[in-house]
GROMACS .gro file of C-alpha atoms in nm:
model
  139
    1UNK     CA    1   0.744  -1.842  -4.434
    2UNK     CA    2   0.909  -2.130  -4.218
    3UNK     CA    3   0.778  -2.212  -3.912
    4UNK     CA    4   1.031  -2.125  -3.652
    5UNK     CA    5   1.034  -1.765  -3.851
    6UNK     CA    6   0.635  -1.749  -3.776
    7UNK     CA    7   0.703  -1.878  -3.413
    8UNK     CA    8   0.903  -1.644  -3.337
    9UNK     CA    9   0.680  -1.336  -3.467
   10UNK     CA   10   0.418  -1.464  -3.232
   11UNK     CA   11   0.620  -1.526  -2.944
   12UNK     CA   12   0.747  -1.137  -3.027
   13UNK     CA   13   0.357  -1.036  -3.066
   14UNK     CA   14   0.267  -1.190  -2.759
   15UNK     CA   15   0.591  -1.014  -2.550
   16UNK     CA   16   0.427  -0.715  -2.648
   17UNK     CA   17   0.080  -0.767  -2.518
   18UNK     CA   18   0.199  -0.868  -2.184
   19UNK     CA   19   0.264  -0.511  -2.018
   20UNK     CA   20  -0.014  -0.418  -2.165
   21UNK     CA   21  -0.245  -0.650  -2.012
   22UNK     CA   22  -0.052  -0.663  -1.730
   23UNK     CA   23  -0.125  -0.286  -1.690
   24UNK     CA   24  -0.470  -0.265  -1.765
   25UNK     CA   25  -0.601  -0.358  -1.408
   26UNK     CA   26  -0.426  -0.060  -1.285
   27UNK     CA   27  -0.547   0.190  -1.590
   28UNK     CA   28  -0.861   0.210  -1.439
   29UNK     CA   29  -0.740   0.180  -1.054
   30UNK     CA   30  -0.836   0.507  -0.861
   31UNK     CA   31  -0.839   0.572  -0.475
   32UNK     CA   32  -1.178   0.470  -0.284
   33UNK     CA   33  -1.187   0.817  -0.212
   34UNK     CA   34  -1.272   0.916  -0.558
   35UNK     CA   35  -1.568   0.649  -0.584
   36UNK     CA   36  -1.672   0.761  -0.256
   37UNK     CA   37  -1.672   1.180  -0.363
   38UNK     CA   38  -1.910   0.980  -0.655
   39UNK     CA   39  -2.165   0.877  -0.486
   40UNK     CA   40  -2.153   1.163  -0.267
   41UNK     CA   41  -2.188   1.371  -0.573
   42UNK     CA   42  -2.470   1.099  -0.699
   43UNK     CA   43  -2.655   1.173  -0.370
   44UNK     CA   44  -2.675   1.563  -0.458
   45UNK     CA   45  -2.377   1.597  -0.210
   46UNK     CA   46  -2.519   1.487   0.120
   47UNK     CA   47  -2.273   1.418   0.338
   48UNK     CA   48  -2.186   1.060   0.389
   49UNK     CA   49  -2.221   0.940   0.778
   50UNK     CA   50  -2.025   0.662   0.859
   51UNK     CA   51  -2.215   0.523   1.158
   52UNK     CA   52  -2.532   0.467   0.919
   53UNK     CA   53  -2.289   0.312   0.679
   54UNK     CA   54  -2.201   0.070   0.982
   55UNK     CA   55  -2.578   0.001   1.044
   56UNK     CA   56  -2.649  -0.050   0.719
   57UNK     CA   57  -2.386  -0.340   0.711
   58UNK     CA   58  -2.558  -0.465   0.994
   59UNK     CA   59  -2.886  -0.451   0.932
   60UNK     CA   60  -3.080  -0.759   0.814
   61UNK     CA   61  -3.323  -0.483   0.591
   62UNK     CA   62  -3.612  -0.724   0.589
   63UNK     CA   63  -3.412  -1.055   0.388
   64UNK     CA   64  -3.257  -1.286   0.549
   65UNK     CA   65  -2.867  -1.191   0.488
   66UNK     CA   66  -2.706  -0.867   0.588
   67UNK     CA   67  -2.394  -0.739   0.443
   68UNK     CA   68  -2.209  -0.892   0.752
   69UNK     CA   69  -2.359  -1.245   0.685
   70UNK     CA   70  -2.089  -1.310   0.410
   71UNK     CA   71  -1.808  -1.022   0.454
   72UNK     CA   72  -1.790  -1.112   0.854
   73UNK     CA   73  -1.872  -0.902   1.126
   74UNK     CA   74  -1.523  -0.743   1.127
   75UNK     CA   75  -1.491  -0.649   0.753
   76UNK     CA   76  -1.135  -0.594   0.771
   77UNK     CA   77  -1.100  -1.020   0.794
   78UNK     CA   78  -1.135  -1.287   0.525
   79UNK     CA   79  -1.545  -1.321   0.508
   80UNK     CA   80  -1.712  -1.661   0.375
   81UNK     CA   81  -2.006  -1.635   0.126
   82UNK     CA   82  -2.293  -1.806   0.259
   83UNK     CA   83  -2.430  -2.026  -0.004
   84UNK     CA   84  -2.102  -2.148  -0.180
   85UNK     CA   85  -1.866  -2.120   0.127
   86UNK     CA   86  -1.598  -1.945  -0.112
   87UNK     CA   87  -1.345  -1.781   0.063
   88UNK     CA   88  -1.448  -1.355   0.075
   89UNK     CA   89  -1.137  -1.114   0.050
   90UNK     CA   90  -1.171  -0.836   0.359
   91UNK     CA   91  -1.380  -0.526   0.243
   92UNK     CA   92  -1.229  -0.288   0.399
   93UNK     CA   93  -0.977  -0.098   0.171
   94UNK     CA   94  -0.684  -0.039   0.433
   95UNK     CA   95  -0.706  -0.463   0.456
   96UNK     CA   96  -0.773  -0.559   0.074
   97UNK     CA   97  -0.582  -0.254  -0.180
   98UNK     CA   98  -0.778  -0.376  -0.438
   99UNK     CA   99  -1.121  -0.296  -0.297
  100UNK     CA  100  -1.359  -0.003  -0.410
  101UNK     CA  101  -1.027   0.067  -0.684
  102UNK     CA  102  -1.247  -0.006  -1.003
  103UNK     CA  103  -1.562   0.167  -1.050
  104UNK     CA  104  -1.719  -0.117  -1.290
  105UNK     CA  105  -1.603  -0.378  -1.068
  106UNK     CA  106  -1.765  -0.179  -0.760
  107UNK     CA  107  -2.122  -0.144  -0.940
  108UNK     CA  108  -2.151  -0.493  -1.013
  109UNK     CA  109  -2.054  -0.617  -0.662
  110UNK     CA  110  -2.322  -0.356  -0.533
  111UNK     CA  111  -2.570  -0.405  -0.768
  112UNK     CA  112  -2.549  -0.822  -0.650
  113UNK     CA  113  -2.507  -0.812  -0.321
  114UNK     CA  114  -2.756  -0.544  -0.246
  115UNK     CA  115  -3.033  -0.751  -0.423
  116UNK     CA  116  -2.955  -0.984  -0.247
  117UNK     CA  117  -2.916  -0.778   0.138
  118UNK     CA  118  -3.192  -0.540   0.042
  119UNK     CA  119  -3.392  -0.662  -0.198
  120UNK     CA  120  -3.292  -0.362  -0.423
  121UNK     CA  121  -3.044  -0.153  -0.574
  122UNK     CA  122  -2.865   0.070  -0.284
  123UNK     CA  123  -2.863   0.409  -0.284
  124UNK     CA  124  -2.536   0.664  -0.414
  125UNK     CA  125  -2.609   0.775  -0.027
  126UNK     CA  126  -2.624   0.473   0.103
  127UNK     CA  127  -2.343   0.353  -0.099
  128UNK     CA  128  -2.097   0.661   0.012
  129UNK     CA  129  -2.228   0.577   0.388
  130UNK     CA  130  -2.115   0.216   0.355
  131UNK     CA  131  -1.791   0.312   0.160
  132UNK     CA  132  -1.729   0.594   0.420
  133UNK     CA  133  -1.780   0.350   0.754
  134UNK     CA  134  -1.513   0.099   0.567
  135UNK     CA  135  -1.257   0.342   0.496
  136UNK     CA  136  -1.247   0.428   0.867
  137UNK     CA  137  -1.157   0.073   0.952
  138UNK     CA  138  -0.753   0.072   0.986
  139UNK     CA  139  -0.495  -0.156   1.100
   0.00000   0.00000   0.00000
């Protein structure tokens, strides 16, 4: 087969893959809403209370960071992680689209940061109290 033939076949295969990756961010985009009705669910359907969700942010829970140490006391502006200094997207959803939009993505986040706030794993109810505060936070 000459070359430019085979070029071209992979420049074809390639055109092909891009909406598909291209798309697959979004495949598994939902609303915050729907991770929040999760951990609700998770929590055996307590009702999530934004205000604790607000302290919880706050909160220094016994380590030396809280939440607020790297996402900013306003969580609706560009935070600053406090080891690294790397720039922190805003957490609240109605600042940052992207946030709380992938489950996976979510869970890992949560599972780092509150080892590192907490000590532990968080909670589904403190999770949906957290999530809940942050989608009251609008422009």
């Amino acid at each position: 087969m000459s070359r430019s033939l085979l070029s071209l076949r992979r420049l074809r295969a390639t055109l092909l893959l891009i909406p598909t990756a291209t798309a697959m961010p979004t495949a598994n985009a939902a609303p915050p809403s729907e991770l929040l009705g999760s951990y609700q669910t998770q929590s055996g359907g307590t009702q999530p209370v934004p205000s604790r969700g607000q302290q919880f942010f706050n909160a220094s829970h016994g380590h030396e960071w809280t939440c607020a140490t790297c996402h900013g006391a306003i969580p609706t502006q560009t935070g600053k992680h406090a080891a690294t200094g790397k720039a922190i997207s805003p957490l609240a959803p109605a600042f940052n689209p992207e946030r709380f939009t992938d489950a996976a993505k979510t869970e890992k986040w949560f599972r780092r940061n509150c080892n590192d706030v907490v000590g532990r794993e968080c909670t589904a109810a403190e999770k949906a109290d957290l999530l809940a505060w942050l989608l009251t936070l609008k422009p």
